[in-house]
Amino acid sequence: MMDRVWLWRFFAALSLFLHSPICYSDKAPNYSFMRDATGSPTTSYYDYIIIGGGTAGCPLAATLSQNFSVLLLERGGAPYNNPNITRLSAFGAALSDLSEASPSQRFISEDGVINARARVLGGGSALNAGFYTRAGTKYVRNMGWDGGLANESYRWVEAKVAFQPPMGRWQTAVRDGLLEVGIVPNNGFTYDHINGTKFGGTIFDHNGDRHTAADLLEYADPKSITVLLHATVHRILFRTRGTTKPIANGVVYRDRTGQAHRAYLKEGSSNEIIVSAGTLGSPQLLMLSGVGPSAQLQAQNITVVMDQPHVGQGMYDNPMNAVFIPSPVPVKVSLIEVVGITGEGTYVEAAGGENFGGGGSSGSGSSARDYYAMFSPKATLLESNSMKLSSAQPFQGGFILEKVMGPLSTGHLELRTRNPNDNPVVTFNYFQHPDDLKRCVRGIQTIERVVQSKAFAWFKYADMSFEYLLNLTASTPVNLRPPRSGPGASLPPSAEEFCQHTVTTIWHYHGGCVVGRVVDGDYKVIGIDRLRVIDMSTVGYCPGTNPQATVMMLGRYMGVKIMRERLTNK
C-alpha cells in the first residue's frame, strides 16, 4: 500500500508544475474604453456608476452602455496577458499568489477556513475552476425572475464564454461511477440543472484558454462606457438635506497612487449607482458609506446615513469536502466537468491531476501550501522544505468532492477597519445547522460508492480501502481548524469527523445584502434612492452546482430590465 509521503510528493510536484513558465496565446481584446485610473479626471459625470467589474458588473455595464453613459470601476487589473489566469494548465497559481498585485486576495474566515476574493476585472470568473451550469427552473421561479428573459440572458452570456469540455477518461469514469451507484438519469452534456448525472459546460475553450466575464465587455458600446482599473471605491456619496430619504449621487475612488477622484451621477432621477463589488465587497462598501448596523458604524467612527441592521447578515458559504484518490495509471489534468446532482442535498464533482512526479523534486517551494491547488484555494500556510520527498516513484491521482447545497448554516460580516482594501471579519458557521452535516455525510457516502464502483476501478488501487483514503486526505492540513485529537485521532475518521475537519470552500459564498432584507426584488437598496446592489451578496441560497453562469446572467438580465423600464417610463 502506498505511503502517505506520496500525497506530499504529489502536492510538491503540483506546486512546481503550476509555477513553471508556460507558453500561452495572447488574446487580449482591444478595449479602447479600458485604462488605468491614474490620470482620470478629478471629477466626472455619468448616467450609471457601477462599482465592481466582476461576474455581474461586466455584463451589467456592457448592457447599460447600449443606451446610457456608464462608468465601471474595478479595484484590480485586467485578466489578460497573465498566463496564471488565462491558462487551464496554470489553474491555482493565481490563488497562491499572496502579493499586493495578485488578482486574488486571500482571507481567512473566523471558522479557520482559507478563502479568496477576486481583485481583477472579470471577478471570480478569472480565478475559478471554470464550471458553467445554469440554475434550475425552480430556482429562477423562486427568485421572481422572468423565465424567458433569463434564458435569453443565459444565451447572451454563453455566446461569448461557454464551451463543451473534452470529457477525458477520469471524468468519464466518475460519470459512469455516479450512474452505476444510482445518480440517474444520464443527462449527457447540458448547461441545465437537472437531477442525475451530467457533463456541464466550461469557460475554458478547447485550447485551454479561459474566457471571463470581462469578455462580455465586447458587447459594450465603446463610445458610452469607461472602464477604470485599479480604482478602489472608498465610499458612496449621498444627498440627505431636504429629502425624505438618502439619495445616492456619487462615489469617491482612489487610483493606485492614492489620488482621490469623484464621480457623480448626471441629472435625472432614473440615473443610479449600482454596487457589484461581490459578497464581501458590497456589504463592506455599504457600511463604509454609512449604511449598516449603526452600532458597528459608530464603533468605526463612520457617520450613519441609514441604520440598516441586515447589512452583513445572512452570510453563507457552501461547505466542500474532497477525497484524494491515488491512481495506478496517469490522470490527465481536468477541472470540474462532470457533476452528480443527487437529490439528497449534495453535489458530487471531480478534478483530475496528471503525473507530476519525478524530476528530483525535494519539496523546494510550497507543496503543503498548494494543497488542493487543482480546484480549491491553498489550504495551509505550512512550508514543506523540511519534507525530504523521494523522487523514485512518480505520483498521480485526483479528487472527488462533494458540495453541500444551500447551505442552511448562516454567518455574518463585520468591518475590521475603515480601509476598503482590508478584508472584513467574516464568519460562515460551517455545519452549524445539523442538516448541512447530514448532507455532507451523504455526499461522502456517495463518493465512497463511486470509488468502489466497477466503472472507476481503472483509477483505483485494488488494495486501498476507502477508510484509508479518508485518513490519507485528513492527514494533510487543509484549513486552520483544530486538528483531530484524543485516543482515536490516529484511526480513520468517521464521515462526520471527516466533514468537520477537512471542510474547505468552493468559493460559492454569498449573502450579506440579501433580497427582502437589504434590497427589494428589483435590487434597489431599501430606504435609499438611486442605489442598487446586483451580485451574489443579494442571494440567500446558492444557485445550482456553480453560481457563475447565473451571476453573469443576472448582470445581463438586470441591465435589460432597467433599460426596458426606462424606455417604458419615457
XYZ file of C-alpha atoms in Angstrom:
570
model
C 0.000 0.000 0.000
C 1.212 3.486 -0.798
C 2.829 5.615 1.867
C 1.378 8.954 2.966
C 4.504 10.739 1.751
C 3.268 10.089 -1.804
C 0.484 12.546 -1.157
C 3.009 15.193 -0.166
C 5.106 14.337 -3.227
C 2.094 14.984 -5.441
C 1.461 18.374 -3.856
C 5.127 19.332 -4.169
C 5.239 18.394 -7.832
C 1.916 20.071 -8.455
C 3.273 23.287 -6.983
C 6.289 23.184 -9.288
C 4.052 22.481 -12.267
C 1.749 25.372 -11.505
C 4.625 27.812 -11.134
C 6.652 26.714 -14.142
C 6.924 29.005 -17.183
C 4.393 28.067 -19.852
C 3.510 29.233 -23.320
C 0.126 30.785 -23.917
C -1.695 32.687 -26.581
C -2.270 36.407 -26.162
C -5.917 37.004 -26.978
C -6.476 40.240 -25.101
C -9.286 42.269 -26.670
C -8.522 45.792 -27.756
C -10.760 47.700 -25.357
C -10.310 51.359 -26.235
C -12.501 52.280 -23.246
C -10.368 50.479 -20.622
C -7.490 52.245 -18.874
C -5.747 52.653 -15.557
C -7.481 55.050 -13.172
C -4.280 57.036 -12.710
C -4.724 60.277 -14.610
C -8.509 60.005 -14.784
C -10.420 63.264 -14.204
C -10.723 64.599 -10.693
C -14.466 64.920 -11.276
C -16.661 63.184 -13.851
C -20.363 62.561 -14.561
C -22.245 59.507 -15.835
C -25.758 58.067 -16.105
C -24.653 54.897 -14.300
C -21.733 54.241 -11.987
C -21.067 50.527 -11.432
C -18.756 49.565 -8.583
C -17.005 46.275 -9.291
C -16.082 44.766 -12.661
C -16.817 41.177 -11.701
C -19.123 38.422 -12.914
C -22.183 40.659 -12.531
C -20.636 44.094 -13.100
C -19.161 43.400 -16.552
C -22.342 42.141 -18.270
C -24.375 44.813 -16.486
C -22.080 47.598 -17.675
C -21.922 46.239 -21.225
C -25.710 46.107 -21.434
C -26.425 49.559 -19.973
C -23.808 51.150 -22.240
C -26.058 50.437 -25.214
C -28.295 53.331 -24.138
C -26.514 55.245 -21.374
C -23.121 56.555 -20.296
C -21.519 54.102 -17.884
C -18.510 54.219 -15.577
C -17.255 50.808 -14.424
C -14.803 50.966 -11.501
C -12.616 47.901 -10.876
C -10.153 47.776 -7.970
C -7.907 45.236 -9.708
C -6.217 44.948 -13.070
C -7.125 43.231 -16.343
C -7.158 39.419 -16.627
C -5.390 39.422 -19.970
C -1.676 38.784 -20.646
C -1.370 36.806 -17.407
C -0.957 33.060 -18.042
C -1.680 32.284 -14.392
C -5.222 33.493 -15.113
C -5.716 32.640 -18.772
C -4.395 29.059 -18.930
C -6.216 25.989 -17.614
C -2.872 24.288 -17.010
C -1.893 27.067 -14.595
C -5.077 26.896 -12.534
C -4.314 27.562 -8.876
C -1.249 29.723 -9.430
C -3.168 32.987 -9.119
C -4.780 31.760 -5.906
C -1.408 31.003 -4.339
C -0.050 34.455 -5.211
C -0.187 36.466 -1.989
C 1.401 39.619 -3.390
C -0.271 43.031 -3.398
C -0.597 42.785 -7.178
C -2.265 39.373 -7.102
C -5.630 39.006 -8.866
C -6.865 37.206 -5.759
C -6.969 38.472 -2.188
C -6.792 35.795 0.477
C -8.976 35.966 3.549
C -9.435 33.540 6.405
C -12.876 33.259 7.945
C -13.273 33.122 11.698
C -14.105 29.448 11.155
C -10.469 28.793 10.200
C -11.194 28.152 6.520
C -8.886 29.800 3.994
C -10.699 31.552 1.178
C -10.134 34.113 -1.577
C -11.895 37.096 -3.113
C -11.285 38.375 -6.625
C -9.258 41.511 -7.301
C -9.369 41.567 -11.095
C -11.645 42.542 -13.972
C -13.907 39.555 -14.550
C -14.086 38.794 -10.833
C -14.319 35.172 -9.776
C -14.587 34.011 -13.382
C -10.889 34.928 -13.719
C -9.889 32.636 -10.840
C -12.284 29.705 -10.615
C -12.248 26.168 -11.977
C -14.416 27.199 -14.903
C -17.533 25.055 -14.445
C -20.505 26.560 -16.274
C -24.046 25.480 -15.452
C -27.363 27.283 -15.212
C -29.655 27.485 -12.210
C -32.685 25.209 -12.133
C -36.049 26.407 -13.378
C -37.472 26.221 -9.838
C -34.677 28.485 -8.597
C -35.425 31.025 -11.346
C -39.109 30.994 -10.383
C -38.360 31.368 -6.678
C -36.152 34.378 -7.379
C -39.039 36.058 -9.202
C -37.151 36.269 -12.487
C -38.872 36.173 -15.859
C -38.007 32.766 -17.319
C -37.924 33.950 -20.919
C -35.605 36.863 -20.220
C -33.425 34.669 -18.006
C -32.981 32.130 -20.812
C -32.236 34.902 -23.312
C -29.658 36.313 -20.903
C -28.008 32.917 -20.384
C -27.682 32.504 -24.165
C -26.198 36.016 -24.459
C -23.515 35.004 -21.945
C -22.898 31.580 -23.466
C -22.229 33.005 -26.925
C -19.017 34.520 -25.543
C -17.760 32.399 -22.659
C -19.212 28.866 -22.525
C -17.834 25.691 -24.139
C -18.203 21.917 -24.048
C -15.339 20.256 -22.118
C -13.222 17.435 -23.629
C -14.599 14.698 -21.296
C -11.454 12.641 -20.713
C -11.140 9.177 -19.164
C -11.014 10.305 -15.494
C -14.135 12.446 -15.786
C -15.907 9.744 -17.809
C -15.071 7.137 -15.155
C -16.540 9.373 -12.450
C -19.649 9.903 -14.583
C -20.074 6.166 -15.144
C -19.478 5.518 -11.455
C -22.173 8.004 -10.484
C -24.622 6.339 -12.859
C -23.673 2.889 -11.567
C -24.478 3.862 -7.971
C -27.848 5.322 -8.895
C -27.315 9.033 -9.590
C -29.560 8.827 -12.634
C -30.582 9.561 -15.302
C -27.643 10.202 -17.599
C -28.339 13.742 -18.817
C -25.365 13.854 -21.169
C -23.861 17.272 -21.866
C -26.088 20.144 -20.822
C -25.961 23.554 -19.207
C -29.265 22.813 -17.458
C -29.554 21.946 -13.765
C -31.299 18.538 -13.703
C -31.241 15.762 -11.106
C -28.990 12.942 -12.234
C -25.510 12.929 -13.755
C -24.277 15.256 -16.470
C -21.313 16.917 -18.097
C -21.622 20.679 -17.669
C -20.018 23.494 -19.599
C -16.721 25.246 -19.018
C -15.347 28.737 -19.599
C -12.097 27.182 -20.882
C -12.062 26.737 -24.647
C -10.589 23.757 -26.486
C -7.141 25.362 -26.430
C -7.250 25.618 -22.640
C -7.758 29.403 -22.677
C -10.034 30.955 -20.060
C -12.891 33.258 -21.060
C -14.067 35.512 -18.254
C -16.915 37.924 -17.614
C -14.526 40.618 -18.864
C -15.019 39.155 -22.346
C -18.668 40.218 -22.135
C -17.474 43.810 -22.410
C -17.104 43.036 -26.120
C -20.856 43.727 -26.218
C -20.353 47.262 -24.839
C -20.738 50.449 -26.838
C -17.178 51.812 -26.708
C -18.432 55.374 -27.072
C -20.606 55.158 -23.945
C -18.538 53.180 -21.452
C -15.417 53.919 -19.419
C -13.678 51.094 -17.534
C -11.133 52.214 -14.950
C -8.692 49.693 -13.482
C -7.023 49.946 -10.078
C -9.862 52.228 -8.998
C -10.813 51.428 -5.402
C -14.081 52.969 -4.241
C -13.822 54.266 -0.669
C -17.378 55.407 -0.184
C -20.669 56.199 -1.819
C -21.864 59.795 -1.538
C -25.419 60.688 -0.530
C -27.611 63.757 -0.580
C -29.636 63.893 2.646
C -30.716 67.513 3.108
C -34.248 68.362 2.059
C -35.101 64.739 1.219
C -37.331 62.161 2.879
C -34.634 59.527 2.431
C -30.969 59.456 1.356
C -30.255 59.779 -2.361
C -27.056 58.276 -3.769
C -25.384 60.772 -6.081
C -21.689 59.894 -6.400
C -18.639 57.947 -5.299
C -15.125 58.665 -4.093
C -12.459 56.376 -5.516
C -8.674 56.316 -5.370
C -6.226 55.254 -8.055
C -3.145 53.140 -7.424
C -1.117 56.209 -6.356
C -3.691 57.095 -3.699
C -5.035 60.100 -5.588
C -8.721 60.724 -4.864
C -11.293 61.162 -7.633
C -15.030 61.802 -7.558
C -17.625 60.541 -9.994
C -21.195 61.846 -9.863
C -24.481 60.850 -11.413
C -25.778 63.152 -14.122
C -29.039 64.957 -13.527
C -32.021 62.650 -13.844
C -34.000 60.745 -11.252
C -33.515 57.422 -13.051
C -29.708 57.501 -13.039
C -28.183 55.154 -10.473
C -25.169 53.842 -8.647
C -25.020 50.043 -8.758
C -22.820 48.124 -6.334
C -21.469 44.874 -7.791
C -18.416 44.515 -5.562
C -19.058 40.912 -4.562
C -20.210 39.067 -1.485
C -17.585 40.651 0.762
C -17.118 43.947 -1.057
C -20.748 45.031 -1.394
C -21.826 44.881 2.266
C -18.398 46.207 3.250
C -18.786 49.246 0.970
C -22.330 49.947 2.146
C -21.063 50.020 5.733
C -18.059 52.173 4.858
C -20.548 54.573 3.266
C -22.718 54.765 6.389
C -25.381 52.189 5.542
C -25.409 49.322 8.017
C -25.784 48.427 11.693
C -25.448 51.769 13.481
C -23.527 50.420 16.486
C -20.902 48.877 14.240
C -20.578 52.037 12.136
C -20.235 54.251 15.193
C -17.540 51.954 16.565
C -15.549 52.737 13.404
C -16.345 56.484 13.608
C -18.419 56.290 10.433
C -21.277 58.758 10.084
C -24.548 56.838 9.966
C -26.530 57.607 6.808
C -29.076 54.871 7.481
C -29.282 52.294 10.244
C -29.697 49.025 8.357
C -29.085 46.073 10.728
C -29.344 43.444 7.977
C -26.264 44.618 6.039
C -23.569 41.996 6.572
C -26.032 39.471 7.990
C -27.063 36.263 6.251
C -23.580 35.239 5.048
C -23.372 31.725 3.623
C -20.608 29.512 2.249
C -21.253 26.077 0.776
C -19.024 23.548 2.564
C -16.851 21.476 0.283
C -15.041 18.252 1.230
C -12.832 16.285 -1.122
C -11.317 12.820 -1.056
C -7.924 12.337 -2.672
C -7.636 9.165 -4.772
C -4.162 7.983 -5.825
C -4.274 6.325 -9.223
C -2.202 3.411 -10.575
C -2.405 4.993 -14.038
C -1.678 8.560 -15.227
C -4.538 11.038 -14.927
C -4.784 13.917 -17.365
C -5.412 17.377 -15.917
C -9.088 18.281 -15.815
C -11.053 20.676 -13.665
C -14.751 20.383 -12.839
C -16.623 18.824 -15.775
C -18.964 16.098 -14.508
C -21.470 16.517 -11.697
C -23.845 14.204 -9.911
C -26.914 16.125 -8.741
C -28.037 13.623 -6.131
C -31.387 14.985 -4.992
C -30.161 14.432 -1.417
C -28.802 17.910 -0.777
C -25.331 17.405 -2.188
C -23.485 17.649 -5.500
C -20.598 15.317 -6.396
C -17.884 16.556 -8.757
C -14.325 15.632 -9.724
C -10.975 17.127 -10.685
C -8.024 15.179 -12.033
C -4.284 15.682 -11.889
C -1.567 14.259 -14.066
C 1.765 12.515 -13.479
C 3.766 15.369 -11.957
C 6.285 13.114 -10.242
C 9.984 12.640 -10.700
C 12.236 15.489 -11.673
C 14.177 15.302 -8.427
C 11.708 17.456 -6.502
C 12.574 17.737 -2.842
C 9.644 19.895 -1.906
C 11.519 23.105 -2.553
C 8.795 25.686 -2.833
C 5.481 25.040 -1.205
C 3.966 21.592 -1.508
C 1.678 21.755 1.523
C 0.824 25.375 0.867
C -0.502 24.408 -2.542
C -2.709 21.588 -1.289
C -5.952 21.402 -3.258
C -4.422 23.660 -5.903
C -6.373 21.870 -8.614
C -9.747 23.182 -7.532
C -9.654 24.952 -4.184
C -7.719 27.774 -2.540
C -4.425 26.885 -0.987
C -5.480 25.370 2.261
C -2.473 25.629 4.510
C 0.234 28.109 5.385
C 2.797 25.402 6.057
C 6.064 25.095 4.143
C 7.409 21.714 3.080
C 11.130 22.427 2.859
C 11.658 20.080 5.765
C 9.922 17.252 3.911
C 12.563 15.180 2.139
C 10.488 13.505 -0.540
C 11.840 10.683 -2.602
C 11.516 11.028 -6.361
C 11.973 7.333 -7.003
C 8.330 6.838 -7.915
C 6.028 9.300 -9.675
C 2.673 10.220 -8.208
C -0.665 10.656 -9.856
C -4.293 10.915 -8.899
C -7.255 13.179 -8.497
C -10.075 14.287 -6.241
C -13.759 13.531 -5.954
C -15.542 16.200 -3.966
C -18.960 16.961 -2.612
C -20.598 20.349 -2.157
C -23.459 20.848 0.274
C -26.331 22.641 -1.419
C -27.874 25.719 0.174
C -26.407 25.849 2.776
C -28.672 26.262 5.794
C -25.963 27.428 8.209
C -25.607 31.195 8.279
C -22.987 33.686 9.438
C -22.194 37.381 9.343
C -19.696 40.025 8.236
C -18.272 42.954 10.221
C -15.884 45.762 9.402
C -12.302 45.276 10.529
C -11.107 48.761 9.561
C -12.251 51.744 7.511
C -9.876 50.799 4.707
C -11.732 49.164 1.772
C -8.546 47.272 0.875
C -8.634 45.390 4.181
C -10.690 42.242 4.444
C -13.716 42.451 6.713
C -14.222 39.932 9.524
C -16.287 37.035 8.153
C -17.888 34.074 9.917
C -19.762 31.382 7.988
C -20.520 28.879 10.788
C -19.973 25.773 8.676
C -22.232 22.870 9.728
C -23.923 24.939 12.415
C -27.199 23.624 11.045
C -27.319 19.828 11.583
C -28.881 19.217 8.166
C -25.755 20.585 6.463
C -23.648 17.971 8.242
C -26.117 15.223 7.327
C -25.932 16.306 3.685
C -22.138 16.232 3.777
C -22.168 12.699 5.213
C -24.488 11.561 2.426
C -22.142 13.155 -0.086
C -19.119 11.322 1.338
C -21.081 8.078 1.260
C -21.874 8.679 -2.415
C -18.187 9.292 -3.117
C -17.363 6.005 -1.380
C -19.772 4.109 -3.616
C -18.342 5.788 -6.735
C -14.766 4.933 -5.741
C -15.776 1.301 -5.178
C -17.756 1.060 -8.421
C -16.674 -1.138 -11.323
C -16.654 1.886 -13.618
C -13.975 3.588 -11.520
C -11.796 0.508 -10.869
C -9.208 1.506 -13.512
C -8.222 4.573 -11.466
C -8.091 2.955 -8.004
C -5.585 0.696 -6.276
C -7.418 -2.557 -5.520
C -5.929 -2.881 -2.013
C -6.707 0.689 -0.949
C -9.781 0.892 1.269
C -11.996 3.955 1.411
C -11.152 4.338 5.110
C -7.503 4.593 4.113
C -8.356 7.281 1.548
C -10.228 9.293 4.178
C -7.308 9.020 6.589
C -4.829 9.884 3.844
C -6.760 13.032 2.939
C -7.477 14.014 6.547
C -3.793 13.666 7.474
C -2.852 16.670 5.363
C -3.972 20.048 6.802
C -6.408 21.809 4.503
C -7.640 24.506 6.863
C -6.735 26.199 10.126
C -9.372 24.470 12.204
C -8.187 22.493 15.271
C -6.853 19.067 14.246
C -8.343 15.826 15.452
C -7.076 14.893 18.872
C -7.532 12.253 21.533
C -7.136 8.476 21.539
C -8.950 7.997 18.231
C -7.032 10.638 16.287
C -4.839 8.022 14.580
C -7.828 5.975 13.445
C -9.660 6.621 10.176
C -12.166 9.435 10.741
C -15.899 8.859 10.660
C -17.758 10.609 7.853
C -18.956 13.241 10.344
C -15.404 13.846 11.592
C -14.106 13.991 8.040
C -16.673 16.639 7.112
C -15.881 18.788 10.138
C -12.094 18.557 9.977
C -11.474 18.718 6.212
C -14.040 21.359 5.275
C -12.856 23.901 2.725
C -14.556 26.415 0.480
C -15.526 26.037 -3.148
C -15.731 29.871 -3.413
C -19.504 29.945 -3.687
C -20.002 32.149 -0.637
C -22.902 34.574 -0.865
C -25.230 36.855 1.111
C -24.783 39.982 3.180
C -27.200 42.153 1.141
C -29.976 39.614 0.788
C -33.135 40.299 -1.222
C -36.024 41.170 1.083
C -33.709 42.377 3.840
C -31.293 44.872 2.321
C -32.575 45.152 -1.269
C -36.020 44.705 -2.781
C -36.984 42.435 -5.662
C -35.534 44.933 -8.148
C -32.248 45.002 -6.197
C -32.841 48.575 -5.034
C -31.440 49.278 -1.580
C -34.447 49.562 0.721
C -34.816 53.081 2.127
C -32.356 54.745 -0.289
C -32.971 56.239 -3.729
C -30.812 55.679 -6.826
C -28.789 52.825 -5.309
C -28.881 49.113 -6.172
C -26.825 46.046 -5.331
C -26.570 43.393 -8.057
C -24.287 40.431 -7.332
C -24.025 37.277 -5.191
C -24.346 39.272 -1.973
C -28.089 39.504 -2.672
C -28.545 35.724 -2.772
C -29.634 33.682 0.247
C -29.309 30.292 -1.466
C -26.610 29.278 -3.933
C -27.915 28.704 -7.484
C -27.155 25.133 -8.510
C -23.804 23.425 -8.683
C -21.883 26.573 -9.631
C -23.202 30.154 -9.471
C -21.057 31.944 -12.049
C -23.350 31.358 -15.031
C -26.313 32.701 -13.075
C -24.412 35.743 -11.783
C -23.351 36.665 -15.320
C -26.918 36.063 -16.459
C -28.194 38.313 -13.656
C -25.956 41.184 -14.779
C -27.348 40.958 -18.306
C -30.907 40.328 -17.075
C -30.987 43.386 -14.827
C -29.336 45.555 -17.471
C -32.070 44.679 -19.947
C -34.790 45.096 -17.328
C -33.522 48.532 -16.288
C -33.342 49.694 -19.920
C -36.853 48.450 -20.659
C -38.249 50.181 -17.578
C -36.623 53.478 -18.514
C -37.856 53.309 -22.093
C -41.380 52.454 -20.893
C -41.411 55.377 -18.453
C -40.287 57.948 -21.024
